[in-house]
Short mmCIF file of C-alpha atoms (C1' of nucleotides) in Angstrom, two decimals:
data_model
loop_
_atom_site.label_atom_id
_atom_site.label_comp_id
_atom_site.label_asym_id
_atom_site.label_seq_id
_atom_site.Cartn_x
_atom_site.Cartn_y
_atom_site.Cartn_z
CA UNK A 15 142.56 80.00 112.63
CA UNK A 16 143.88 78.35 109.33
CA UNK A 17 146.99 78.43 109.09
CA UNK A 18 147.60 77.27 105.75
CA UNK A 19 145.57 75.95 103.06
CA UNK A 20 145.74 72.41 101.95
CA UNK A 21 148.40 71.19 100.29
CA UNK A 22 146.40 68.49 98.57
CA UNK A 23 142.94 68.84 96.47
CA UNK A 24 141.30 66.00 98.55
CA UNK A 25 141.34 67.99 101.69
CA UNK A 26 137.47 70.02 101.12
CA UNK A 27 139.00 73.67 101.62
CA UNK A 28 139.84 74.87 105.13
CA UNK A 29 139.40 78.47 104.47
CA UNK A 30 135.95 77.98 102.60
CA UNK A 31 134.87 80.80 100.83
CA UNK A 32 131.58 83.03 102.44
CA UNK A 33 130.30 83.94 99.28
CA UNK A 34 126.32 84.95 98.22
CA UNK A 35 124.67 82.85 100.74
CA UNK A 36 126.46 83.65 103.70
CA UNK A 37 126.43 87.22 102.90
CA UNK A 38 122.43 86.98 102.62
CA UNK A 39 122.38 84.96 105.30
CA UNK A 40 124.15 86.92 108.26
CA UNK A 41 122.43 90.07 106.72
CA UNK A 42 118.73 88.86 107.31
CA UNK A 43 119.58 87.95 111.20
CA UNK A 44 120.99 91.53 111.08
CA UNK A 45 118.04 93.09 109.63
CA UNK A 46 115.97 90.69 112.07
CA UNK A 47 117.73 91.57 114.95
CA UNK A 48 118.34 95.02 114.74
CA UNK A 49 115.96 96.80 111.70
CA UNK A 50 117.07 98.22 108.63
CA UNK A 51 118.61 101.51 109.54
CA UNK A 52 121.23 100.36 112.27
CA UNK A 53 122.71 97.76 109.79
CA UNK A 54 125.38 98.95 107.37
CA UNK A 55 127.19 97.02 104.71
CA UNK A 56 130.30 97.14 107.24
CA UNK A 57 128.61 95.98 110.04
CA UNK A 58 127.26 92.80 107.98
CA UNK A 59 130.73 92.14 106.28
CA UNK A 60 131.93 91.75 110.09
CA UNK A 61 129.28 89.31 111.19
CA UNK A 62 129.82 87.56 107.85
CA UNK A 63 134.25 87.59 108.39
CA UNK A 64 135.02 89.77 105.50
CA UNK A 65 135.66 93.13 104.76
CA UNK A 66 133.00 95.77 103.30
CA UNK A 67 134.21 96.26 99.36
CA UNK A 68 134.51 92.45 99.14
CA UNK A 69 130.39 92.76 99.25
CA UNK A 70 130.65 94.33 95.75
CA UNK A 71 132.13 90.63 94.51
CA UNK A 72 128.65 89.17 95.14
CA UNK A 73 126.26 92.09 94.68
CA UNK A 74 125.58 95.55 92.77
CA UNK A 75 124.44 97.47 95.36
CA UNK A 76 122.99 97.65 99.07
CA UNK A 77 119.58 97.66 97.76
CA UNK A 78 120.07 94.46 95.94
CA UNK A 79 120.68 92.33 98.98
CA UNK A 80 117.99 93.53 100.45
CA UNK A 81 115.35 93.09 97.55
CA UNK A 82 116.64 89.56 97.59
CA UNK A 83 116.23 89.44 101.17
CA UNK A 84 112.84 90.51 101.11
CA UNK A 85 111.80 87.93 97.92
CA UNK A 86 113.30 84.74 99.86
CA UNK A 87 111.32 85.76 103.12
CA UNK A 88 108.17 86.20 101.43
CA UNK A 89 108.86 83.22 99.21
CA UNK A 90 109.75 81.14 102.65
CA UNK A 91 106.44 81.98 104.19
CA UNK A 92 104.41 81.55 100.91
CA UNK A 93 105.55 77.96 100.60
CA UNK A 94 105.07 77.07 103.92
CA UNK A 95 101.41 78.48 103.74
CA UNK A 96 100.74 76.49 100.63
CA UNK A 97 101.85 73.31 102.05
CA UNK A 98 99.85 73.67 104.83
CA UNK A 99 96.73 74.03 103.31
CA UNK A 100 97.34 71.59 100.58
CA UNK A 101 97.29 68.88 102.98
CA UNK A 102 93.79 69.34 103.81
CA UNK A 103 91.37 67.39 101.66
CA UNK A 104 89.02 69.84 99.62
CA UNK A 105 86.47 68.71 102.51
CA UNK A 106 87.76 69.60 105.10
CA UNK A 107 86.73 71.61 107.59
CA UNK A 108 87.17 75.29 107.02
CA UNK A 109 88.11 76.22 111.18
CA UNK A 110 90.78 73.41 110.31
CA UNK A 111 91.87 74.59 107.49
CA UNK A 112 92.06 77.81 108.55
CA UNK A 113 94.19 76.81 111.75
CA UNK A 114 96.61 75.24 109.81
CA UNK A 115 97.34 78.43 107.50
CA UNK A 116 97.85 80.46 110.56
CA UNK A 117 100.13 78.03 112.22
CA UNK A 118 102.18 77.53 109.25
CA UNK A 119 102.31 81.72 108.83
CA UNK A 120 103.31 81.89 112.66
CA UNK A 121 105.81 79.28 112.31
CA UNK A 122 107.81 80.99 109.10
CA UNK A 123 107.59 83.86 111.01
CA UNK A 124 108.80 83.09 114.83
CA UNK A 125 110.21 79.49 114.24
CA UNK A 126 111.86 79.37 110.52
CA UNK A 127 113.25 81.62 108.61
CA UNK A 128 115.31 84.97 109.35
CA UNK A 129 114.52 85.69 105.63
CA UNK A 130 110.85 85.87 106.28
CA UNK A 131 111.02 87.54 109.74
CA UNK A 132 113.50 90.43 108.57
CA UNK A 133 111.24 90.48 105.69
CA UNK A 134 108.09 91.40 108.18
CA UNK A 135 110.67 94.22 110.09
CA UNK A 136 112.50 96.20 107.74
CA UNK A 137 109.73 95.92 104.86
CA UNK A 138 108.54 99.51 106.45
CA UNK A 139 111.36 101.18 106.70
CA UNK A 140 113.20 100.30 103.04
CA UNK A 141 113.44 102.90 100.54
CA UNK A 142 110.66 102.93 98.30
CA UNK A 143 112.42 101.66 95.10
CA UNK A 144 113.03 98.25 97.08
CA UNK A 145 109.53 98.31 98.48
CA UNK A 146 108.37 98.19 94.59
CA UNK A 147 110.71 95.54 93.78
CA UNK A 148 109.34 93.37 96.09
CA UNK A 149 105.69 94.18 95.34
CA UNK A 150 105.94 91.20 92.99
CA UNK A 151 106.32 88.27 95.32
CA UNK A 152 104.30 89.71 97.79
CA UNK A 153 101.12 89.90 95.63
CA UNK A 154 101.32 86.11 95.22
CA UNK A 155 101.44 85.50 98.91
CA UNK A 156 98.66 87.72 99.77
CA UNK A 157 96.32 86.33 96.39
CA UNK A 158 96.97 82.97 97.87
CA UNK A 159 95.01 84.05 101.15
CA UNK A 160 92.30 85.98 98.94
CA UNK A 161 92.27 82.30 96.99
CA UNK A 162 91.97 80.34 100.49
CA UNK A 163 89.50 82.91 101.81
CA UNK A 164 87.09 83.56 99.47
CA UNK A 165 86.79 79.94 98.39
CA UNK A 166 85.89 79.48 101.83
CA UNK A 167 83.30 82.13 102.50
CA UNK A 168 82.12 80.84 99.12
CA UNK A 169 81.52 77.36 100.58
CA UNK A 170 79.28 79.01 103.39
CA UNK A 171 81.68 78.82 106.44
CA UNK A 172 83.04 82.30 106.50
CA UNK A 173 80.75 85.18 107.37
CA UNK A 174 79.58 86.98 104.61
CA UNK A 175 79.71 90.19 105.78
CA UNK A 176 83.89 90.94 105.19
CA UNK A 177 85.27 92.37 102.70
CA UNK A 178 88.09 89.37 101.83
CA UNK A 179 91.27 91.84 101.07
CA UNK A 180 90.12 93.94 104.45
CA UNK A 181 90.00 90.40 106.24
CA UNK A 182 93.38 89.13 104.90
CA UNK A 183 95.23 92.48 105.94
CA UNK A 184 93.25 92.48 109.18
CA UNK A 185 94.62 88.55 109.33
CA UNK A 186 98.34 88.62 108.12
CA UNK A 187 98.64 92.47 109.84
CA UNK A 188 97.72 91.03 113.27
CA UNK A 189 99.95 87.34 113.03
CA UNK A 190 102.88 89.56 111.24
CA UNK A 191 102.97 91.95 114.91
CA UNK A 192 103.68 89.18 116.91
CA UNK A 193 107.57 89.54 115.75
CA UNK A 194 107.29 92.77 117.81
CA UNK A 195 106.40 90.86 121.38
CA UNK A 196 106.29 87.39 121.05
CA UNK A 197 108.83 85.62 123.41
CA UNK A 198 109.53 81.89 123.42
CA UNK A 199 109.99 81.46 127.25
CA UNK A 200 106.57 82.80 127.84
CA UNK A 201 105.03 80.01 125.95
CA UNK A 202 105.36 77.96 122.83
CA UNK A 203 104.63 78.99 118.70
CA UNK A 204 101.82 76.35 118.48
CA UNK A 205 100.39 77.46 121.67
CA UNK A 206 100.06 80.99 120.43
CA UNK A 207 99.10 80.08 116.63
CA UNK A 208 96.03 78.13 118.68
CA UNK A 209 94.69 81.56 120.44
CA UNK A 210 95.19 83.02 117.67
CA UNK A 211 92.62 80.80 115.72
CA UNK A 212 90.52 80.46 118.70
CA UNK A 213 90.04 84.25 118.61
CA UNK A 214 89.97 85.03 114.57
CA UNK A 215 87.40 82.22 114.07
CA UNK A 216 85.18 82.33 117.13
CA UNK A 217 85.56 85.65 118.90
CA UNK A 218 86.50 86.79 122.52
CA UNK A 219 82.81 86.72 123.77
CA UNK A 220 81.17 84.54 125.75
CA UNK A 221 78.30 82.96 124.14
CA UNK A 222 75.47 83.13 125.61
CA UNK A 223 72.51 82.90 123.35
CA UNK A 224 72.71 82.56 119.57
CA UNK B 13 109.92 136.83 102.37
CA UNK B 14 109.46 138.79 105.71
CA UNK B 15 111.83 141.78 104.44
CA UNK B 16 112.18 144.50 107.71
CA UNK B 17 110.37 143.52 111.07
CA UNK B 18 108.10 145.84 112.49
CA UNK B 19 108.87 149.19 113.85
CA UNK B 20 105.73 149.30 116.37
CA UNK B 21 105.24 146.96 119.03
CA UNK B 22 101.70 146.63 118.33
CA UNK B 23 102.33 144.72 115.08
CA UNK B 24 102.57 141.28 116.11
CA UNK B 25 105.54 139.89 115.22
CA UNK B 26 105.59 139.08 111.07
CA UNK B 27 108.71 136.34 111.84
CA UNK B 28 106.70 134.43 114.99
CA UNK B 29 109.19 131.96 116.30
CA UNK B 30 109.08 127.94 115.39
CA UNK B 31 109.52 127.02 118.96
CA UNK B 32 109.51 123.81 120.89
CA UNK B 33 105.93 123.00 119.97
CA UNK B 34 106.50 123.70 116.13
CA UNK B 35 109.61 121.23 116.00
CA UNK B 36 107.69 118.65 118.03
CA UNK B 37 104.43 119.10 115.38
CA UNK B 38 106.87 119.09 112.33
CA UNK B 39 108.82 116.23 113.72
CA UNK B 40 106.16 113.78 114.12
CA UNK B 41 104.42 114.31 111.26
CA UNK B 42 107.77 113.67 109.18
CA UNK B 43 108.25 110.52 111.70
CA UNK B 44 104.58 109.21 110.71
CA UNK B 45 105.49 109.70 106.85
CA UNK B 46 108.74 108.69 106.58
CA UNK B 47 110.04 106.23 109.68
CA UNK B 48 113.03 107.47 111.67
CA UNK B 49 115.95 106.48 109.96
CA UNK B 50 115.58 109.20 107.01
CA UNK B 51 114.54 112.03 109.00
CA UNK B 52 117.68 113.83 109.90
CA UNK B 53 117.50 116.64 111.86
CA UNK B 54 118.16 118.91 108.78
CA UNK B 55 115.01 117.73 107.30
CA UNK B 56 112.80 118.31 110.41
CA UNK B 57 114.58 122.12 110.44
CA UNK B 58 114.16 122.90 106.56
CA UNK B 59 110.10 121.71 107.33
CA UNK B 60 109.82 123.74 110.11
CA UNK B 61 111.77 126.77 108.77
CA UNK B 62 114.94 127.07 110.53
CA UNK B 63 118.62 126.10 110.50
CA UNK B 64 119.36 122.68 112.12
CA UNK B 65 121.55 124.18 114.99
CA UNK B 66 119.08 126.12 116.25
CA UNK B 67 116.93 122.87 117.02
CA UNK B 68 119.78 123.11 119.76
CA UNK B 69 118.11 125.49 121.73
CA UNK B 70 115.07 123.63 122.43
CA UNK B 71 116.00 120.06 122.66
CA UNK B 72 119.73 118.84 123.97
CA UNK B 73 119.77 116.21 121.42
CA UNK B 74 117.69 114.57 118.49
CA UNK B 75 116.62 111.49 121.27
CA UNK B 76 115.33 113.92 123.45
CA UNK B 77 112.88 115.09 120.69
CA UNK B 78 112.00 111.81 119.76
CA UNK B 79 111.35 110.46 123.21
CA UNK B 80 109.07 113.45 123.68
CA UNK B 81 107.38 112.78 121.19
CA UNK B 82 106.67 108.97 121.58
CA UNK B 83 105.45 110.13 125.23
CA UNK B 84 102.94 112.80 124.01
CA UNK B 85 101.71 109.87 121.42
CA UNK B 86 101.00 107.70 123.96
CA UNK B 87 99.42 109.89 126.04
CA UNK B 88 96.76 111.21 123.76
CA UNK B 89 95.24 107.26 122.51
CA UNK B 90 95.64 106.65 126.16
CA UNK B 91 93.56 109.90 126.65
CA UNK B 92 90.89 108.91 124.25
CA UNK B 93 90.66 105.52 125.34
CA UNK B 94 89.88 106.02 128.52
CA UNK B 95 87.49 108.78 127.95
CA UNK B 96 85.88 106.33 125.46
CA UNK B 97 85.44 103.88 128.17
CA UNK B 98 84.00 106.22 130.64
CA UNK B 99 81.47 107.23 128.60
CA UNK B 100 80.01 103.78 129.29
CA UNK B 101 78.15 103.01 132.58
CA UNK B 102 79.45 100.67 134.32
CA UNK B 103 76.49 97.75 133.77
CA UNK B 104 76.86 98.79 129.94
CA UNK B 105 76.87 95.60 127.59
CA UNK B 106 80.79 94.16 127.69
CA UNK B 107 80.73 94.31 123.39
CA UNK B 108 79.65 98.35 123.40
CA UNK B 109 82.35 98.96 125.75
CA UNK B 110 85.07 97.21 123.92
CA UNK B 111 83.80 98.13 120.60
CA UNK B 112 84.56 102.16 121.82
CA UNK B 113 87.61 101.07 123.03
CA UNK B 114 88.46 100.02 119.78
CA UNK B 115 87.09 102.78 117.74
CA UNK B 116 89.26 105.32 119.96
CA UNK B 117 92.21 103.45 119.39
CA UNK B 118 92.04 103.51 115.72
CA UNK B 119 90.56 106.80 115.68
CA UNK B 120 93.97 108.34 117.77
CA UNK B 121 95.87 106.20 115.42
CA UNK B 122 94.04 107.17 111.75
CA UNK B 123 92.30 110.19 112.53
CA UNK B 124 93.41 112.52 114.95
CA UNK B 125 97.04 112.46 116.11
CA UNK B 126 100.66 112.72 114.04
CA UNK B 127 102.39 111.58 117.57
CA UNK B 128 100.48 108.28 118.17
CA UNK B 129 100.92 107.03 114.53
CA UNK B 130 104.60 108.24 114.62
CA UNK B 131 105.13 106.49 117.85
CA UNK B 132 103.16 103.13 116.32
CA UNK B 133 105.80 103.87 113.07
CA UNK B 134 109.14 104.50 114.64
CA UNK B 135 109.27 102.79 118.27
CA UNK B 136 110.19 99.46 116.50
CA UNK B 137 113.07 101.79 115.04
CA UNK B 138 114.66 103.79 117.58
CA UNK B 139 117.44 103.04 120.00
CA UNK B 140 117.17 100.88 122.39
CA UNK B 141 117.55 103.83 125.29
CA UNK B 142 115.27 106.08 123.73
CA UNK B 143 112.51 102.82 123.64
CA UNK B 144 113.31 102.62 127.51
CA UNK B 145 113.08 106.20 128.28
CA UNK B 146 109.05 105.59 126.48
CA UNK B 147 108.19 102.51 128.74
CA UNK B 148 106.55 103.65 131.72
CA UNK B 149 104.13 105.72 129.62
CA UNK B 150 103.43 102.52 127.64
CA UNK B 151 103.24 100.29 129.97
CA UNK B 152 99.91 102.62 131.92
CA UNK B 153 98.39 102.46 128.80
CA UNK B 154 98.88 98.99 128.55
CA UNK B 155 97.89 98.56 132.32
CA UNK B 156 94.55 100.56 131.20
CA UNK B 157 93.63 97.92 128.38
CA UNK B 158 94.73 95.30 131.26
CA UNK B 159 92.03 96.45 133.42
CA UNK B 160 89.67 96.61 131.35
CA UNK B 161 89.68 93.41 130.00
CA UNK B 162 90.22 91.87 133.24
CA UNK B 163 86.94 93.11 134.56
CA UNK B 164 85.11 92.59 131.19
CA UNK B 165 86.70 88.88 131.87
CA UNK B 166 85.45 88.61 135.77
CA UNK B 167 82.14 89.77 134.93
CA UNK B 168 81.90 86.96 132.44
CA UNK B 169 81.43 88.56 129.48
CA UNK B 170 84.57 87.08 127.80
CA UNK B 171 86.14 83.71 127.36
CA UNK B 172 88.08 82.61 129.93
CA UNK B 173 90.73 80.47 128.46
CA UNK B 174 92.83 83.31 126.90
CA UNK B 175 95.32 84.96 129.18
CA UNK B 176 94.84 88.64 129.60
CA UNK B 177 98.05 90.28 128.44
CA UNK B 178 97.96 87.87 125.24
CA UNK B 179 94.78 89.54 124.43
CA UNK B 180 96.10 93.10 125.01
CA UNK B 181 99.25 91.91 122.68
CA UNK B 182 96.78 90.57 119.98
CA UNK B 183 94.76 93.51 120.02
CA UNK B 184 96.66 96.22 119.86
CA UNK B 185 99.21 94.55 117.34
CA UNK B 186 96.26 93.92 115.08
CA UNK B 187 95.12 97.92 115.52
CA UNK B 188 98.55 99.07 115.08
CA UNK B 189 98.91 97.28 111.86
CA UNK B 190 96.29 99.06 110.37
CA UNK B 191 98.79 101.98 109.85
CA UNK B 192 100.49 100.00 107.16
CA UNK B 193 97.62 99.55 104.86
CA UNK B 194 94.59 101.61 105.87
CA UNK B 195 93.64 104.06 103.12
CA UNK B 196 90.92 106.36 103.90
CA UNK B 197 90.09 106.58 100.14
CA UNK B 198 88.69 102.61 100.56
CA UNK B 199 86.91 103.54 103.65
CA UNK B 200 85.82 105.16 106.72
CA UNK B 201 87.83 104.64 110.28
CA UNK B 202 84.51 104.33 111.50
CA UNK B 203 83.58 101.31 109.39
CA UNK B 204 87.13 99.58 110.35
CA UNK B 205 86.79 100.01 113.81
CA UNK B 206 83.30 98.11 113.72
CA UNK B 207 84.59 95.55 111.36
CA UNK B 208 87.67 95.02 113.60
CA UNK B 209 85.23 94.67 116.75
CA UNK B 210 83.26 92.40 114.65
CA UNK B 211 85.86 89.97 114.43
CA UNK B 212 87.62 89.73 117.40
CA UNK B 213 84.05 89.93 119.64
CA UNK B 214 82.78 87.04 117.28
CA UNK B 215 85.23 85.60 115.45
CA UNK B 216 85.08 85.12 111.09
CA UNK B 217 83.40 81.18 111.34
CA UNK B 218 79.40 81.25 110.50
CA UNK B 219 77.87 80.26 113.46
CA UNK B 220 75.95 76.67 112.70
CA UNK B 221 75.19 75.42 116.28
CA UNK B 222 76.60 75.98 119.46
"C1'" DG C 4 153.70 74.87 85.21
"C1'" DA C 5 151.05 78.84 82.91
"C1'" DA C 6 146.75 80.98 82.61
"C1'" DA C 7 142.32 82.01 84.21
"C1'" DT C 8 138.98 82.70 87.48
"C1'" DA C 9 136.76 83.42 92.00
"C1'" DA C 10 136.88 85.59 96.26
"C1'" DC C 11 138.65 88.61 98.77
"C1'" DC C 12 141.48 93.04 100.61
"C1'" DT C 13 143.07 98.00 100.83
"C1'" DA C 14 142.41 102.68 100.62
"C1'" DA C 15 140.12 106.23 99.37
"C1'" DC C 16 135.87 109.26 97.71
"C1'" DA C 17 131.87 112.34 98.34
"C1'" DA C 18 127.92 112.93 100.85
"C1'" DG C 19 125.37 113.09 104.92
"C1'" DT C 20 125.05 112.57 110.08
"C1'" DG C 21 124.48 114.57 115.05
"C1'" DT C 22 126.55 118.01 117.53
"C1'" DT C 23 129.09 122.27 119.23
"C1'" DA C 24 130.68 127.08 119.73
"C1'" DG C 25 130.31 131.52 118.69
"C1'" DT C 26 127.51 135.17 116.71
"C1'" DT C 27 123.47 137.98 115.43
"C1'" DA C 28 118.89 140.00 115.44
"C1'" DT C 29 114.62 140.96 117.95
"C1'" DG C 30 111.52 142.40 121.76
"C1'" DC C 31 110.81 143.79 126.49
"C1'" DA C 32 111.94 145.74 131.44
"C1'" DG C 33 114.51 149.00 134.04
"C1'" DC D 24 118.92 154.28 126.04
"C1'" DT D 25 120.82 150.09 128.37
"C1'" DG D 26 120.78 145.34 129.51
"C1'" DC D 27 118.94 140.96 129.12
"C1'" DA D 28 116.43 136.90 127.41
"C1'" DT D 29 114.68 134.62 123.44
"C1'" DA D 30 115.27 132.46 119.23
"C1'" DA D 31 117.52 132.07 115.76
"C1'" DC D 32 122.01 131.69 112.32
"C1'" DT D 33 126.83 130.35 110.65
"C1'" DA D 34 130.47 127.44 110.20
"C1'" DA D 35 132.82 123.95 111.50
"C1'" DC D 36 133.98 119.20 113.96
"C1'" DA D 37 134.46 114.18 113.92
"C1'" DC D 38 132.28 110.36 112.27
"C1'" DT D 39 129.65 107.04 109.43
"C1'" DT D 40 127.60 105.89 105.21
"C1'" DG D 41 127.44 103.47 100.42
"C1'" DT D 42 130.45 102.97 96.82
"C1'" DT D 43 134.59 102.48 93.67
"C1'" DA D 44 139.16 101.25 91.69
"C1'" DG D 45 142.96 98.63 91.83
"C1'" DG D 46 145.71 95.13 93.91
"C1'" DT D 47 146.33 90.35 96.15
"C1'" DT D 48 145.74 85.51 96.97
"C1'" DA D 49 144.14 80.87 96.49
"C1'" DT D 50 141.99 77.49 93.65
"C1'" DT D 51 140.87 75.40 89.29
"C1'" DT D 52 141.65 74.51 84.27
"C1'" DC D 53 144.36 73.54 80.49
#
DNA sequence: GAAATAACCTAACAAGTGTTAGTTATGCAG
DNA sequence: CTGCATAACTAACACTTGTTAGGTTATTTC
C-alpha cells in the first residue's frame, strides 16, 4: 500500500499517522474481544499496523493505556446515562424514568462504545494499581444512580425497603453481565433493556391479589 | 521444618503428600482471589508446598487443572440447588421455591465453595478450549434452572411474557455479580439472597393499583 | 534549504511462563 | 533385603512478556 508519500502539501497525507487514538482505540476492541490477559502490547501494535516500542511514542507504560481505557468507558456510559434521564421532566414518571436509564446503560454497553464494554470485562482482572486509578470516574457514575435512586424512592415510587447502594450494585451488576451472553441475532438491545425493566420494576410473579 | 522422617511405620507420615486434591483446593482458592491470568503454576506450587514440576505428576497440563476445577464448581451450586428445590413439595408456593433457589445459589457462590466462585471469576478468562471442555456441566445446570422455571411458568405462577432462558440469563448474571462487590462485613448472604428474591419476584416500583 | 519535531522502527534486555526429562527419597509387598 | 509405586525435586528448554535505547524517516517550521 503507499507507495510514496505526496509530493505536494495539498494532498491530506497518504500514510496518516496511527497515533494516541488509534492505539486506544484497537486496544479496547482487544480488551473487549478477548479480556485483559490474552492481549499484549505486541498483539495491539499489530491490530493497530505498527510495531510494539513505537507504543512508548504515545504512552508511559502498559498500565497507562489501560487506565485511560477504563476512564473513557466509564465516562462513555456516564454521559449517556445522564442524558437519558435529563430528558425526562422532573415529573415524570419514575417506571419511565427508570426505563430510560437502563436502556441508555444497555445501549453504552452492547450498542456503543468498545471503551465502555472493555471497561465492564477487563475491570476484574487489571492489576490493582489500575483498578485504584480508575476508582475516580467510577464513583461519579455510580453517585449518579445513588442521585437518580434515592431521589426517587424519596418521591414515594421506589420501595422503601432497599438499601440504595445494595440496589444500584444489584442494578448495574445484573445489566453489566449481559456482555457475557447477550447476542444480537437472538433479539434486539431495546428488546432486552425492556425485560429488563419489566422485571427490576415489577417482578417475575404473577399478580394475583395485592 | 520436618528434619528426618520416621523410623517406625506406625508414625504417620510427618511429610503427608499435597496430592491431587491439595493442588485442586489450593488452586481454586488462588483462582477465586486473584483471576487466572496471575496465577502461574509456580504460585499454586509455592501455596501448596511443592516445586512446580511436580504438579506434573498429577495433572498433564495447567488446563487440565483448571477445567477440573470449573467442573467440580459447577457441580456443587448445581448440587445445592437442586437439593434446595427438593426440599419443597411439589404444591409449595412458586415464591418459597424460587426464593431457596436463590439463597443456594448465592450461598455456593459466597459461603461455601472456593470452586464455584473461582469458576464464576475465571470462566470469562480462560481459553476458549478449556471453556468448551466446562460446557456440558454448565449447560445441566442451566437445564435445571430451565426446568424449573418452566414449570413455575406452566403452573402460572410467573409472567408469561418473558422467555425462559432470558430469565435464567438475567438471573444468574445478576447472582454471579454479587462476587464483585459483596462484602460480608456489610451483611449477611442470608439477607442478600432475600433482598435479591425480593426484587426480581416483585420488582423495586411501589405498588399503587393494579 | 536547514533545523526541528512527530511518529515510527530495530534490536535487545531481564523476568516470567508452561512444560519436560531425569533423579531422588519414602513406604509397602514379596 | 529387594523391587516397585508414589510423590516429590532439580535443572533446563523454548517462548512470551513489558520495557528501553538508539536509529530512521517523513512532515512542518523558519
Amino acid at each position: 500500500m503507499a507507495e510514496r508519500a505526496s509530493r505536494t502539501v495539498s494532498v491530506a497525507s497518504i500514510r496518516s499517522p496511527v497515533g494516541r487514538d488509534g492505539i486506544l482505540d484497537v486496544a479496547a476492541r482487544l480488551f473487549r474481544e478477548q479480556g485483559y490477559g490474552p492481549v499484549s502490547l505486541r498483539k495491539i501494535a499489530e491490530a493497530a499496523g505498527i510495531k510494539a516500542g513505537s507504543i512508548y511514542y504515545h504512552f508511559g507504560s502498559k498500565d497507562e493505556i489501560v487506565v485511560a481505557i477504563l476512564d473513557l468507558g466509564i465516562r462513555a456510559v456516564h454521559e449517556k446515562m445522564r442524558q437519558a434521564v435529563l430528558r425526562h421532566a422532573d415529573g415524570a414518571a419514575a417506571a419511565a424514568i427508570l426505563r430510560a436509564a437502563i436502556r441508555a446503560h444497555l445501549r453504552a454497553l452492547l450498542d456503543v462504545s468498545d471503551y465502555s464494554s472493555a471497561n465492564v470485562r477487563i475491570f476484574g482482572q487489571v492489576p490493582q494499581s489500575v483498578r485504584d486509578a480508575n476508582l475516580p470516574t467510577r464513583r461519579a457514575y455510580e453517585a449518579e444512580w445513588d442521585n437518580l435512586l434515592t431521589r426517587l424512592q424519596r418521591d414515594g415510587a421506589l420501595r422503601r425497603n432497599v438499601d440504595i447502594r445494595r440496589l444500584r450494585l444489584m442494578l448495574i451488576g445484573a445489566l453489566n453481565a449481559t456482555l457475557e451472553w447477550f447476542d444480537p441475532e437472538r433479539g434486539s438491545v431495546e428488546a432486552l433493556a425492556s425485560t429488563y425493566a419489566d422485571v427490576f420494576l415489577n417482578g417475575i410473579l404473577e399478580q394475583r391479589e395485592v
